[in-house]
Short mmCIF file of C-alpha atoms in Angstrom, two decimals:
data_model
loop_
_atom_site.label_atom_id
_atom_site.label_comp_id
_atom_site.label_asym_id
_atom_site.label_seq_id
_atom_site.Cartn_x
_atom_site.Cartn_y
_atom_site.Cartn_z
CA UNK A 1 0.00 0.00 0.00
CA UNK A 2 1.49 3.35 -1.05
CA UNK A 3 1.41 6.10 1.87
CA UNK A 4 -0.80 9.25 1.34
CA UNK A 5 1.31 12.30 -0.15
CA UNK A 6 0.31 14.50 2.49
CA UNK A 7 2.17 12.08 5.14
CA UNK A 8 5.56 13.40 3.48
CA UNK A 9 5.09 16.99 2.29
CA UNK A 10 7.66 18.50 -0.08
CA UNK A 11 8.74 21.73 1.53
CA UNK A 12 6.62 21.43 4.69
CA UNK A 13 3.36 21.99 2.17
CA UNK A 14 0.05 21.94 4.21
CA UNK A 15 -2.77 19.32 3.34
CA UNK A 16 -6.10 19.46 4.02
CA UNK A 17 -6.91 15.71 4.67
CA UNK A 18 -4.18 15.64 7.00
CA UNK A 19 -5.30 18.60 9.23
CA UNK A 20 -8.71 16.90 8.97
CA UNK A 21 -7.21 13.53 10.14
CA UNK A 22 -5.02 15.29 13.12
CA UNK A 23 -8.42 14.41 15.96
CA UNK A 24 -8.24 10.50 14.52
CA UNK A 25 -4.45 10.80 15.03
CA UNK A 26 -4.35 11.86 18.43
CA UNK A 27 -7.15 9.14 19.46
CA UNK A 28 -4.28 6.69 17.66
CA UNK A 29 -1.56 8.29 19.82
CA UNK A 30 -3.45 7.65 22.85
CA UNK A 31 -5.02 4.14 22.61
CA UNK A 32 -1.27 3.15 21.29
CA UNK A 33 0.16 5.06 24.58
CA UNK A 34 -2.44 3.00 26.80
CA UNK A 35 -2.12 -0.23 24.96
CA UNK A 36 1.24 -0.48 25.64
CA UNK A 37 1.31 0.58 29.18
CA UNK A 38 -0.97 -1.52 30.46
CA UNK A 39 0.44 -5.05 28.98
CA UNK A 40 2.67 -7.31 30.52
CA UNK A 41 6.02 -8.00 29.37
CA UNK A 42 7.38 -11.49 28.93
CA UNK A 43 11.24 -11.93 29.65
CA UNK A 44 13.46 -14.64 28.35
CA UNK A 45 16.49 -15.91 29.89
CA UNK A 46 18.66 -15.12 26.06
CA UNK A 47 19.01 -11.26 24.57
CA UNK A 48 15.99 -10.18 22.66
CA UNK A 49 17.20 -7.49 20.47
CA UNK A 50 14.60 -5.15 18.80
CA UNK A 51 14.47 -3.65 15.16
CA UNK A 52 11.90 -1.77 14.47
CA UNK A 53 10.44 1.40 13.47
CA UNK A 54 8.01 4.45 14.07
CA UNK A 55 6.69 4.86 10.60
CA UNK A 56 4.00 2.67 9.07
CA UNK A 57 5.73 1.33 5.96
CA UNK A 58 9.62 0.46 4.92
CA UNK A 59 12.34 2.54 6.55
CA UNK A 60 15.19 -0.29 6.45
CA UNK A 61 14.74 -2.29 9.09
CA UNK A 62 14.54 -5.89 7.21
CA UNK A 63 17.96 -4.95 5.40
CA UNK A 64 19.50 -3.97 9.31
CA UNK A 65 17.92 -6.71 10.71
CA UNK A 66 19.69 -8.82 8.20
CA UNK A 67 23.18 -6.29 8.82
CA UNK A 68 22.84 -7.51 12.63
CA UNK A 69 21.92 -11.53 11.66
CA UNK A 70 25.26 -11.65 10.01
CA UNK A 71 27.62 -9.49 12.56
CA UNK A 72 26.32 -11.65 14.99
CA UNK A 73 26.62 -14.61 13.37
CA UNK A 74 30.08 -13.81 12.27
CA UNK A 75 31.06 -13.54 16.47
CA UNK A 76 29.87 -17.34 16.16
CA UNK A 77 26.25 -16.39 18.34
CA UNK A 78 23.91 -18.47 17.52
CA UNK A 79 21.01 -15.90 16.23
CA UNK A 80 17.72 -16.81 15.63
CA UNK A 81 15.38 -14.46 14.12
CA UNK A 82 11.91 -14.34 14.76
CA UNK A 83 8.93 -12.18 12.88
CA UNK A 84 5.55 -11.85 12.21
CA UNK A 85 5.43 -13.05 8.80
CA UNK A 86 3.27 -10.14 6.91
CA UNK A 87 1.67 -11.64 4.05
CA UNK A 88 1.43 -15.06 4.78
CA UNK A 89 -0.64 -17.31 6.12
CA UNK A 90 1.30 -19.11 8.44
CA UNK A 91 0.15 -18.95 12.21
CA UNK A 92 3.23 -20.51 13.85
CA UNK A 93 5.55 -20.80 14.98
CA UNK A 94 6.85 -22.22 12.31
CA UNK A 95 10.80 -22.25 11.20
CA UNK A 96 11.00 -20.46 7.72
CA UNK A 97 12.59 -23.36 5.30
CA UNK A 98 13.12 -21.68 1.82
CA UNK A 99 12.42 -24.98 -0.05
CA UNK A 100 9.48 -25.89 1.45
CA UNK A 101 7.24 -22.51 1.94
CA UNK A 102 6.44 -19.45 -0.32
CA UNK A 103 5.83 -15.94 0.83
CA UNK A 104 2.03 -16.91 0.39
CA UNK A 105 2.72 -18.90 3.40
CA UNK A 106 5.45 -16.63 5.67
CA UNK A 107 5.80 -13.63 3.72
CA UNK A 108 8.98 -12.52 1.37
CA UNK A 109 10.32 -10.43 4.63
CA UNK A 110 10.68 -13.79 6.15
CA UNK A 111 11.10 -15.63 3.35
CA UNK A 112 14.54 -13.34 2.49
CA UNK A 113 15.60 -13.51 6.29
CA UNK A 114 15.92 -16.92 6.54
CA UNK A 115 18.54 -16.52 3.83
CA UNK A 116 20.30 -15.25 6.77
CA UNK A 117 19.83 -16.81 9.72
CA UNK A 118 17.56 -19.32 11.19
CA UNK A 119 13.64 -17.36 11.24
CA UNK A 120 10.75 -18.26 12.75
CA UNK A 121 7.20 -16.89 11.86
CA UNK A 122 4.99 -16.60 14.52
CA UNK A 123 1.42 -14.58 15.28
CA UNK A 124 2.50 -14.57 18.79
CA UNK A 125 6.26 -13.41 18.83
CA UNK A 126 6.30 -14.57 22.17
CA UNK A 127 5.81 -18.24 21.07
CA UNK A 128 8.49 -17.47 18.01
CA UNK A 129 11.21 -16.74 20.65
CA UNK A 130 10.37 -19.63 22.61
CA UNK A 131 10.38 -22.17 20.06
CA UNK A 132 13.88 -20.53 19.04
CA UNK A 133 15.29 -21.25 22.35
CA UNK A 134 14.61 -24.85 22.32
CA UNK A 135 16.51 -25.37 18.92
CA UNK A 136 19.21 -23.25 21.33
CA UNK A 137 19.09 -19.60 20.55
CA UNK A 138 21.67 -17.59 22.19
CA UNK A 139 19.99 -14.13 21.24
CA UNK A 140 16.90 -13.24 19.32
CA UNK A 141 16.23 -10.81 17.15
CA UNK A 142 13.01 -9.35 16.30
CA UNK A 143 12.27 -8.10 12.82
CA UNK A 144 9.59 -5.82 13.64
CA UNK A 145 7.55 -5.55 17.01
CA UNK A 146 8.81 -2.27 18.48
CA UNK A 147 4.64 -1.46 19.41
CA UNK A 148 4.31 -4.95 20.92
CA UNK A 149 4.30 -4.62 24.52
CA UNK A 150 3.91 -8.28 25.01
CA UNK A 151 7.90 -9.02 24.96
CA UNK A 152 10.72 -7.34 27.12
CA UNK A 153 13.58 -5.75 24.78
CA UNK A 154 16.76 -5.59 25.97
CA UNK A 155 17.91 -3.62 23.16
CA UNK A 156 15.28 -1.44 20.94
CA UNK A 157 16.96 -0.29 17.26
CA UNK A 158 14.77 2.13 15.54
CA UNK A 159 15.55 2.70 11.99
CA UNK A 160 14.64 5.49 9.71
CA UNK A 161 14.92 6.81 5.92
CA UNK A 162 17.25 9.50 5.50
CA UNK A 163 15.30 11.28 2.92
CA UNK A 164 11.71 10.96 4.25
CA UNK A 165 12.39 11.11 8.27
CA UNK A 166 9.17 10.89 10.47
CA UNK A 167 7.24 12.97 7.78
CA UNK A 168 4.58 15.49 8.60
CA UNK A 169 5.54 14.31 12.33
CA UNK A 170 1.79 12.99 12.86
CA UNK A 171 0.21 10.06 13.86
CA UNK A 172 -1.69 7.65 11.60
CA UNK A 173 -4.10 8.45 9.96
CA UNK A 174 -2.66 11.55 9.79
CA UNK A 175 0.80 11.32 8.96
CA UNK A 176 2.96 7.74 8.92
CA UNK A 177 3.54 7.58 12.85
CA UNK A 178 2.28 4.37 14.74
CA UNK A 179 3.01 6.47 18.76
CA UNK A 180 3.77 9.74 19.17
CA UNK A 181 7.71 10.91 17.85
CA UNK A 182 8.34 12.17 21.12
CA UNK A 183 6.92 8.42 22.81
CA UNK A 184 9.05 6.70 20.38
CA UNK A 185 12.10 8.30 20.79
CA UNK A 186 11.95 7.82 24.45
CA UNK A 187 11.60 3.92 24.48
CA UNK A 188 15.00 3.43 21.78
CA UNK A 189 18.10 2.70 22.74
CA UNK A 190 19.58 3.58 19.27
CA UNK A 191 18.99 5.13 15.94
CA UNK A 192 19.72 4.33 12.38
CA UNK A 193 19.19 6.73 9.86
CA UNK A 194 19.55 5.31 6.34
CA UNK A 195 20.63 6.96 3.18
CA UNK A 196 22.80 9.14 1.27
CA UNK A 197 25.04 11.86 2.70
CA UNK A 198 23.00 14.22 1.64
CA UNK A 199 19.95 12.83 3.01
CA UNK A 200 21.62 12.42 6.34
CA UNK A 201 22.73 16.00 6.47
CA UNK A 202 19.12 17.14 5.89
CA UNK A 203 17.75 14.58 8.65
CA UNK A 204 20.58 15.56 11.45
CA UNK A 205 19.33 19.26 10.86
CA UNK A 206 15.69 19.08 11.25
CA UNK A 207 15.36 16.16 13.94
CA UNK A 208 18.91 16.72 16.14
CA UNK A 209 17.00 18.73 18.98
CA UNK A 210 14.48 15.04 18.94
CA UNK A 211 17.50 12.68 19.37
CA UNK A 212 18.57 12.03 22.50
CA UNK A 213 20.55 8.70 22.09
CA UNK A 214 23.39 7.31 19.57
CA UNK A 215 22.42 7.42 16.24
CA UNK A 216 23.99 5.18 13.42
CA UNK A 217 24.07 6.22 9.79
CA UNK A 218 23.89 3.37 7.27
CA UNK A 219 23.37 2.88 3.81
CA UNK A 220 21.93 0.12 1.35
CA UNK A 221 23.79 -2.15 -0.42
CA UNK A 222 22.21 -5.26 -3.09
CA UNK A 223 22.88 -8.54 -1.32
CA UNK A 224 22.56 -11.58 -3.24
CA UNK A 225 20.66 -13.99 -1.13
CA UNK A 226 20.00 -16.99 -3.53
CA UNK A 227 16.87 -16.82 -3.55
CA UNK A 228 14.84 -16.94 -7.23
#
């Protein structure tokens, strides 16, 4: 699904439908606020490492969730990844195996991850992590799941495009945000920004006062991951 124009205005342009849409965003804000306050986090014994994001739509997280597969992998951890599968049908848990499912059953996100590293699909991320654990897991790492209270982080990675940064700054429907920038921000432990030099320039200068934590600059590369 393409995002609305008015959720990343070229030179800070004004749009009616998103003005219109600010009352729905703040009701968005506030049941996401609530929803995550009141649930109860599940701990694991291993590291559960976090990369997500605050935007609705891509911002690089699958390609630094793959970036982080292989350095850890490389320091001989055995990391297990574990997602949602969007666009599949799979329930789970269920460990990705390229030669036996599709994306119609786990999704291309998780379909391309398990090029990587050992994934698991799972509705319930919770039972994703656990299942990794018994086929010995030394640290997780979830694709997604940033807004899903249900799991204890030890280590939250936001990433972000360069070029198109938290856009008009407002919730959805109003503008790309799933929480509040300010809400977000708070709960990270790190940011990536991702794209060219130029990009990054323009991001540091408009969002620097918002950051309050390292932040990583990274750009995209083509991997060939053998799959057809």
């Amino acid at each position: 699904m393409l995002a609305p124009k008015f959720w990343y205005p070229e030179n800070n342009e004004k749009s009616f439908s998103s003005l219109a849409l600010i009352p729905f965003g703040h009701i968005y804000s506030l049941l996401s606020k609530l929803r995550m306050s009141k649930a109860v986090k599940k701990q694991f014994d291993i590291p559960i490492v976090c990369i997500g994001n605050l935007n609705a739509g891509g911002t690089g997280k699958t390609p630094t969730t793959i970036s982080a597969a292989e350095f850890l992998r490389d320091r001989k951890y055995n990391v297990h990844i574990v997602s949602r599968g969007y666009g599949g049908n799979a329930m789970g848990p269920l460990s990705v195996n390229d030669t036996e499912h599709s994306a119609d059953d786990v999704g291309d996100e998780a379909l391309m991850l398990s090029a990587f590293a050992p994934t698991w699909v799972a509705t319930k991320r919770s039972d994703g992590i656990q299942s990794a654990i018994k086929e010995g897991a030394d640290i997780i790492l979830l694709d997604d799941g940033f807004q899903d209270p249900s799991v204890y982080k030890d280590l939250s990675i936001l990433t972000v495009n360069a070029k198109k940064g938290f856009g008009n700054n407002r919730c959805i429907p109003a503008g790309p945000l799933r929480e509040k920038l300010s809400n977000g921000l708070e709960r990270a432990d790190v940011l990536i920004s991702i794209g060219t030099e130029t990009s990054q320039r323009t991001f540091k200068s408009i969002y620097k006062s918002y950051i309050n934590m390292p932040l990583g600059i990274a750009t995209l590369e083509v991997l060939n991951t053998g799959l057809s």
